Amino acid sequence: MKKILVLGAGGQIGTELVPHLQKNYGYDNVIAADLRPEIVAKLGQNSRAVVMNALEMEAYAKFVKSEGIDTIYNLVALLSATGEKNPQLAWNINMGALLNSLNIAQEYKCSIFTPSSIGAFGENTPHYKTPQDTVMRPNTIYGVCKVTGEMLSDYYHSRFGVDSRSVRFPGIISNGALPGGGTTDYAVEVFYEVAKRGKYTCEVPQDTYMDMLYMPDALEAMTQLMEADPSKLVHRNSFNVTSMSFTPEQLFTEIKKRVPSFTWDYEIDPVKAQISASWPDCLDDTCAREEWGWNPKWGMDAVIDDMLAACRKKVENGEY
Ligand code: SER
């Protein structure tokens, strides 16, 4: 049985990954770690939870050793839009957490998952059916960290035999914790705003295509890849994964078909406009499908229906 540590467990992915892992591997075998004591107190209501700073190597390593951790999900990251506000901090946090995690994984023989992102691609990447192996010259600090992280994780695998694995997540749509500071966040926020106010102001240009994934598929991607037969993995860090691609205008038009009173407008954030224009329109995820059986279940229509219902309930319960 695995003994799993989830770092950055209080974020959008972590809050849903922890219960998903508990279901698969047992409550006692999953430990949620986050930097923020108030978040850890909340996580602690439904899981084992500890306050931990992934940048404090000594305490991190001691904990992994004492708990007999054999699998690390390193979700610590500042996202793309926030990263541009403080690039130095983004580099220090994103790379510091990864480097410590890789060194600890090497020392204590842990498997390690670290998400990469569509942010790893850049303007001169082919935007349509972006291949698994292609030009990667991002122009955000977030993307620079992701490309470096992919290479570093592969290096630790080939040089030291660390079992490192990763996917390039597109925007993740979910109704657990809100995302924070990403360029794809609009595709989550809009559902809450529809439920609460019936209108939304979008900061991403109306005709920008970006890949998206619904959280249940994102969770499945992580556990499925970490369970995959290593002999089948030609790639490791990191796999393209996607299940849909749309523009803000297309998403809002589909929502309006279900909520006729919904209205929206645009106040473009130049940073988000530049970032989103440099990212792929749609990924080719053939390698993930072939090497470890990636097969997402959620398409755009089902996601919209599910998100509208979930966010309506959250607003009714006063949770948003
Ligand atoms: N959701 C992330 C962002 O927008 C992309 O990985 O920054």
Short mmCIF file of C-alpha atoms and ligand atoms in Angstrom, two decimals:
data_model
loop_
_atom_site.label_atom_id
_atom_site.label_comp_id
_atom_site.label_asym_id
_atom_site.label_seq_id
_atom_site.Cartn_x
_atom_site.Cartn_y
_atom_site.Cartn_z
CA MET A 1 0.00 0.00 0.00
CA LYS A 2 1.22 3.47 -0.86
CA LYS A 3 1.99 6.19 1.70
CA ILE A 4 1.27 9.47 0.01
CA LEU A 5 2.15 13.09 0.73
CA VAL A 6 0.25 15.84 -1.12
CA LEU A 7 2.12 19.15 -1.02
CA GLY A 8 0.13 22.30 -1.69
CA ALA A 9 -2.97 20.34 -0.71
CA GLY A 10 -5.11 23.42 -0.07
CA GLY A 11 -5.18 24.54 -3.70
CA GLN A 12 -7.66 23.87 -6.50
CA ILE A 13 -6.23 20.44 -7.37
CA GLY A 14 -5.12 19.37 -3.90
CA THR A 15 -8.48 19.81 -2.17
CA GLU A 16 -9.99 17.28 -4.57
CA LEU A 17 -6.93 15.06 -5.03
CA VAL A 18 -6.72 14.24 -1.32
CA PRO A 19 -10.20 12.61 -1.08
CA HIS A 20 -9.61 10.93 -4.45
CA LEU A 21 -6.39 9.36 -3.14
CA GLN A 22 -8.06 8.42 0.15
CA LYS A 23 -10.72 6.55 -1.80
CA ASN A 24 -8.08 4.66 -3.79
CA TYR A 25 -5.45 4.04 -1.11
CA GLY A 26 -7.17 4.43 2.26
CA TYR A 27 -7.69 7.39 4.60
CA ASP A 28 -4.60 6.76 6.73
CA ASN A 29 -2.28 6.51 3.75
CA VAL A 30 -2.74 10.07 2.51
CA ILE A 31 -1.31 13.14 4.23
CA ALA A 32 -2.27 16.64 3.12
CA ALA A 33 0.38 19.33 3.57
CA ASP A 34 0.03 23.06 3.09
CA LEU A 35 1.91 26.16 4.12
CA ARG A 36 -1.13 27.98 5.52
CA PRO A 37 -2.21 26.93 9.05
CA GLU A 38 -5.83 28.04 8.53
CA ILE A 39 -6.08 25.89 5.39
CA VAL A 40 -4.48 22.94 7.17
CA ALA A 41 -7.04 23.27 9.97
CA LYS A 42 -9.77 22.97 7.34
CA LEU A 43 -8.08 20.07 5.53
CA GLY A 44 -7.67 18.37 8.89
CA GLN A 45 -11.44 17.95 9.23
CA ASN A 46 -11.40 15.31 6.50
CA SER A 47 -7.83 14.07 6.27
CA ARG A 48 -4.53 13.78 8.04
CA ALA A 49 -3.03 17.22 7.54
CA VAL A 50 0.19 19.03 8.45
CA VAL A 51 1.59 22.53 8.10
CA MET A 52 4.63 22.27 5.88
CA ASN A 53 6.80 24.63 3.86
CA ALA A 54 8.23 22.69 0.92
CA LEU A 55 11.11 25.15 0.80
CA GLU A 56 12.29 24.06 4.24
CA MET A 57 14.24 21.04 3.11
CA GLU A 58 15.27 19.68 6.48
CA ALA A 59 11.80 19.54 8.02
CA TYR A 60 10.32 18.23 4.74
CA ALA A 61 12.91 15.43 4.50
CA LYS A 62 12.51 14.51 8.17
CA PHE A 63 8.76 14.21 7.75
CA VAL A 64 9.03 12.02 4.65
CA LYS A 65 11.45 9.74 6.48
CA SER A 66 9.47 9.49 9.71
CA GLU A 67 6.15 8.82 7.95
CA GLY A 68 7.64 6.35 5.46
CA ILE A 69 6.29 8.35 2.51
CA ASP A 70 6.78 6.59 -0.84
CA THR A 71 4.77 8.85 -3.16
CA ILE A 72 4.81 12.65 -3.41
CA TYR A 73 2.32 14.80 -5.30
CA ASN A 74 4.05 18.16 -5.50
CA LEU A 75 1.33 20.69 -6.31
CA VAL A 76 3.13 23.77 -4.97
CA ALA A 77 3.02 26.56 -7.57
CA LEU A 78 2.27 30.17 -8.27
CA LEU A 79 0.15 30.20 -11.46
CA SER A 80 0.69 32.13 -14.68
CA ALA A 81 -0.98 35.51 -14.05
CA THR A 82 0.19 35.77 -10.42
CA GLY A 83 3.69 34.72 -11.48
CA GLU A 84 3.98 37.74 -13.78
CA LYS A 85 3.34 40.05 -10.83
CA ASN A 86 6.38 38.67 -9.01
CA PRO A 87 8.59 36.52 -11.26
CA GLN A 88 11.40 36.14 -8.72
CA LEU A 89 8.99 34.80 -6.10
CA ALA A 90 7.38 32.48 -8.67
CA TRP A 91 10.78 31.03 -9.59
CA ASN A 92 11.81 30.60 -5.95
CA ILE A 93 8.59 28.86 -4.94
CA ASN A 94 7.95 26.76 -8.05
CA MET A 95 11.53 25.59 -8.53
CA GLY A 96 12.43 25.46 -4.84
CA ALA A 97 9.57 23.10 -4.04
CA LEU A 98 10.36 20.93 -7.04
CA LEU A 99 14.11 20.69 -6.42
CA ASN A 100 13.57 19.80 -2.76
CA SER A 101 10.94 17.23 -3.73
CA LEU A 102 13.19 15.62 -6.34
CA ASN A 103 16.12 15.44 -3.92
CA ILE A 104 13.91 13.93 -1.24
CA ALA A 105 12.42 11.51 -3.78
CA GLN A 106 15.94 10.43 -4.69
CA GLU A 107 17.03 10.02 -1.06
CA TYR A 108 13.94 8.17 0.15
CA LYS A 109 13.05 6.35 -3.08
CA CYS A 110 9.71 8.06 -3.58
CA SER A 111 7.70 8.27 -6.77
CA ILE A 112 6.91 11.87 -7.56
CA PHE A 113 4.19 13.60 -9.57
CA THR A 114 4.52 17.31 -10.42
CA PRO A 115 2.00 18.88 -12.78
CA SER A 116 3.30 20.69 -15.82
CA SER A 117 1.00 22.87 -17.91
CA ILE A 118 -0.02 24.19 -21.31
CA GLY A 119 1.93 27.18 -19.99
CA ALA A 120 5.11 25.29 -20.86
CA PHE A 121 4.44 26.12 -24.53
CA GLY A 122 5.05 29.46 -26.19
CA GLU A 123 4.30 31.65 -29.19
CA ASN A 124 6.37 29.62 -31.67
CA THR A 125 4.89 26.28 -30.60
CA PRO A 126 2.47 24.87 -33.21
CA HIS A 127 -0.90 25.94 -31.78
CA TYR A 128 -3.14 23.43 -33.49
CA LYS A 129 -2.88 19.82 -32.33
CA THR A 130 0.24 20.76 -30.41
CA PRO A 131 2.48 17.67 -30.52
CA GLN A 132 3.89 15.93 -27.46
CA ASP A 133 7.45 16.75 -28.49
CA THR A 134 7.74 20.22 -29.96
CA VAL A 135 9.17 23.71 -29.57
CA MET A 136 8.89 24.93 -25.97
CA ARG A 137 9.89 28.58 -25.56
CA PRO A 138 7.37 30.06 -23.09
CA ASN A 139 7.39 33.77 -22.35
CA THR A 140 6.01 33.65 -18.80
CA ILE A 141 7.95 32.85 -15.64
CA TYR A 142 5.34 30.17 -14.92
CA GLY A 143 6.09 28.55 -18.27
CA VAL A 144 9.84 28.86 -17.78
CA CYS A 145 9.45 27.05 -14.43
CA LYS A 146 7.30 24.35 -16.04
CA VAL A 147 9.74 23.63 -18.88
CA THR A 148 12.65 23.63 -16.45
CA GLY A 149 10.65 21.39 -14.13
CA GLU A 150 9.93 18.91 -16.91
CA MET A 151 13.60 18.74 -17.86
CA LEU A 152 14.78 18.53 -14.26
CA SER A 153 12.31 15.73 -13.51
CA ASP A 154 13.44 13.78 -16.58
CA TYR A 155 17.05 14.39 -15.57
CA TYR A 156 16.45 12.98 -12.07
CA HIS A 157 14.87 9.96 -13.70
CA SER A 158 17.66 9.24 -16.19
CA ARG A 159 20.55 10.25 -13.89
CA PHE A 160 19.35 9.00 -10.51
CA GLY A 161 16.52 6.61 -11.34
CA VAL A 162 13.84 8.73 -9.63
CA ASP A 163 10.34 7.62 -10.63
CA SER A 164 9.15 11.06 -11.75
CA ARG A 165 5.97 11.46 -13.81
CA SER A 166 3.88 14.39 -14.97
CA VAL A 167 1.10 15.68 -17.22
CA ARG A 168 0.73 19.06 -18.90
CA PHE A 169 -2.55 20.22 -17.47
CA PRO A 170 -4.73 22.56 -19.45
CA GLY A 171 -7.24 24.75 -17.58
CA ILE A 172 -8.93 22.64 -14.93
CA ILE A 173 -12.64 23.30 -14.39
CA SER A 174 -13.87 22.37 -10.93
CA ASN A 175 -16.29 23.28 -8.14
CA GLY A 176 -14.24 22.46 -5.05
CA ALA A 177 -11.68 25.16 -4.23
CA LEU A 178 -11.46 28.12 -6.60
CA PRO A 179 -8.34 28.39 -8.74
CA GLY A 180 -6.17 31.41 -8.03
CA GLY A 181 -4.04 33.50 -10.34
CA GLY A 182 -4.33 31.46 -13.54
CA THR A 183 -5.15 32.55 -17.07
CA THR A 184 -7.71 29.77 -17.51
CA ASP A 185 -9.57 30.69 -14.28
CA TYR A 186 -12.33 32.44 -16.24
CA ALA A 187 -13.75 29.04 -17.22
CA VAL A 188 -14.39 28.33 -13.52
CA GLU A 189 -15.31 31.80 -12.25
CA VAL A 190 -18.04 32.25 -14.83
CA PHE A 191 -20.11 29.40 -13.35
CA TYR A 192 -20.05 30.92 -9.87
CA GLU A 193 -20.94 34.34 -11.25
CA VAL A 194 -23.81 32.92 -13.32
CA ALA A 195 -25.22 31.37 -10.15
CA LYS A 196 -24.67 34.44 -8.01
CA ARG A 197 -25.23 37.45 -10.28
CA GLY A 198 -26.31 36.14 -13.67
CA LYS A 199 -23.53 38.11 -15.38
CA TYR A 200 -19.80 37.87 -15.88
CA THR A 201 -16.96 40.13 -17.00
CA CYS A 202 -14.23 38.16 -18.73
CA GLU A 203 -10.56 39.22 -18.83
CA VAL A 204 -9.55 36.81 -21.60
CA PRO A 205 -10.26 37.80 -25.24
CA GLN A 206 -13.46 36.29 -26.58
CA ASP A 207 -11.91 34.32 -29.45
CA THR A 208 -8.97 32.70 -27.62
CA TYR A 209 -9.01 28.92 -27.72
CA MET A 210 -7.53 27.06 -24.75
CA ASP A 211 -7.67 23.41 -23.72
CA MET A 212 -9.70 22.46 -20.65
CA LEU A 213 -10.30 19.42 -18.47
CA TYR A 214 -12.93 18.66 -15.85
CA MET A 215 -11.57 17.85 -12.38
CA PRO A 216 -12.72 14.18 -12.30
CA ASP A 217 -10.67 13.55 -15.44
CA ALA A 218 -7.71 15.49 -14.03
CA LEU A 219 -7.77 13.33 -10.88
CA GLU A 220 -7.97 10.17 -12.95
CA ALA A 221 -5.03 11.37 -15.08
CA MET A 222 -2.84 11.71 -12.00
CA THR A 223 -3.60 8.36 -10.40
CA GLN A 224 -3.69 6.51 -13.70
CA LEU A 225 -0.27 7.82 -14.74
CA MET A 226 1.22 7.09 -11.32
CA GLU A 227 -0.09 3.51 -11.55
CA ALA A 228 1.08 3.03 -15.15
CA ASP A 229 3.49 0.26 -16.03
CA PRO A 230 6.88 2.06 -16.22
CA SER A 231 8.05 -0.18 -19.05
CA LYS A 232 5.30 1.31 -21.25
CA LEU A 233 6.34 4.92 -20.62
CA VAL A 234 8.35 6.33 -23.50
CA HIS A 235 7.79 9.80 -22.07
CA ARG A 236 7.63 10.80 -18.43
CA ASN A 237 7.78 14.54 -17.94
CA SER A 238 5.40 15.50 -19.22
CA PHE A 239 2.33 14.23 -21.12
CA ASN A 240 -0.14 16.38 -23.08
CA VAL A 241 -3.68 15.73 -21.78
CA THR A 242 -6.93 17.40 -22.81
CA SER A 243 -10.62 16.68 -23.24
CA MET A 244 -12.01 19.87 -24.81
CA SER A 245 -11.02 23.21 -26.25
CA PHE A 246 -13.19 26.31 -26.56
CA THR A 247 -13.14 30.11 -26.57
CA PRO A 248 -14.77 32.25 -23.85
CA GLU A 249 -17.48 33.30 -26.32
CA GLN A 250 -18.29 29.68 -27.17
CA LEU A 251 -18.51 28.73 -23.48
CA PHE A 252 -20.73 31.70 -22.60
CA THR A 253 -23.01 31.03 -25.58
CA GLU A 254 -23.49 27.43 -24.42
CA ILE A 255 -24.20 28.59 -20.86
CA LYS A 256 -26.78 31.06 -22.17
CA LYS A 257 -28.66 28.24 -23.92
CA ARG A 258 -29.22 26.82 -20.42
CA VAL A 259 -29.55 30.12 -18.54
CA PRO A 260 -31.23 32.54 -20.97
CA SER A 261 -30.94 35.52 -18.61
CA PHE A 262 -27.10 35.24 -18.46
CA THR A 263 -25.18 38.23 -19.82
CA TRP A 264 -21.47 38.85 -20.18
CA ASP A 265 -18.93 41.40 -21.34
CA TYR A 266 -15.16 41.74 -21.61
CA GLU A 267 -12.59 43.87 -19.82
CA ILE A 268 -9.40 42.49 -21.25
CA ASP A 269 -6.42 42.05 -18.97
CA PRO A 270 -3.40 42.66 -21.24
CA VAL A 271 -1.25 40.17 -19.33
CA LYS A 272 -3.85 37.41 -19.61
CA ALA A 273 -4.43 38.31 -23.26
CA GLN A 274 -0.74 37.95 -24.05
CA ILE A 275 -0.37 34.72 -22.07
CA SER A 276 -3.45 33.04 -23.52
CA ALA A 277 -2.49 34.02 -27.09
CA SER A 278 0.87 32.30 -26.65
CA TRP A 279 -0.65 28.99 -25.49
CA PRO A 280 -1.91 26.14 -27.69
CA ASP A 281 -5.42 26.18 -29.18
CA CYS A 282 -5.68 22.44 -28.76
CA LEU A 283 -3.27 19.72 -27.73
CA ASP A 284 -2.56 16.37 -29.32
CA ASP A 285 -2.67 13.88 -26.43
CA THR A 286 -2.04 10.71 -28.45
CA CYS A 287 1.07 9.75 -26.47
CA ALA A 288 -0.84 9.76 -23.15
CA ARG A 289 -3.56 7.64 -24.74
CA GLU A 290 -1.06 5.15 -26.14
CA GLU A 291 1.44 4.94 -23.30
CA TRP A 292 -0.86 4.75 -20.27
CA GLY A 293 -4.43 4.58 -21.51
CA TRP A 294 -5.53 8.20 -20.96
CA ASN A 295 -9.21 8.38 -21.88
CA PRO A 296 -11.12 11.39 -20.47
CA LYS A 297 -14.84 11.00 -19.84
CA TRP A 298 -16.12 14.58 -19.59
CA GLY A 299 -16.99 16.71 -22.64
CA MET A 300 -18.10 20.34 -22.76
CA ASP A 301 -21.89 19.82 -22.53
CA ALA A 302 -21.74 17.50 -19.53
CA VAL A 303 -19.27 19.78 -17.76
CA ILE A 304 -21.49 22.84 -18.23
CA ASP A 305 -24.56 21.02 -16.87
CA ASP A 306 -22.64 19.67 -13.89
CA MET A 307 -20.93 22.97 -13.07
CA LEU A 308 -24.15 24.98 -13.30
CA ALA A 309 -25.89 22.61 -10.88
CA ALA A 310 -22.95 22.46 -8.44
CA CYS A 311 -22.36 26.22 -8.36
CA ARG A 312 -26.08 26.95 -7.98
CA LYS A 313 -26.08 24.69 -4.92
CA LYS A 314 -22.99 26.42 -3.49
CA VAL A 315 -24.57 29.82 -3.85
CA GLU A 316 -27.86 28.59 -2.32
CA ASN A 317 -25.93 27.18 0.66
CA GLY A 318 -24.11 30.47 1.11
CA GLU A 319 -20.75 28.86 0.31
CA TYR A 320 -20.00 31.46 -2.36
N1 SER B 1 -4.39 26.97 -15.14
C1 SER B 1 -3.04 27.42 -15.33
C2 SER B 1 -2.97 28.89 -15.50
O1 SER B 1 -3.86 29.43 -16.10
C3 SER B 1 -2.43 26.76 -16.55
O2 SER B 1 -1.76 25.65 -16.17
O3 SER B 1 -2.03 29.49 -15.08
#
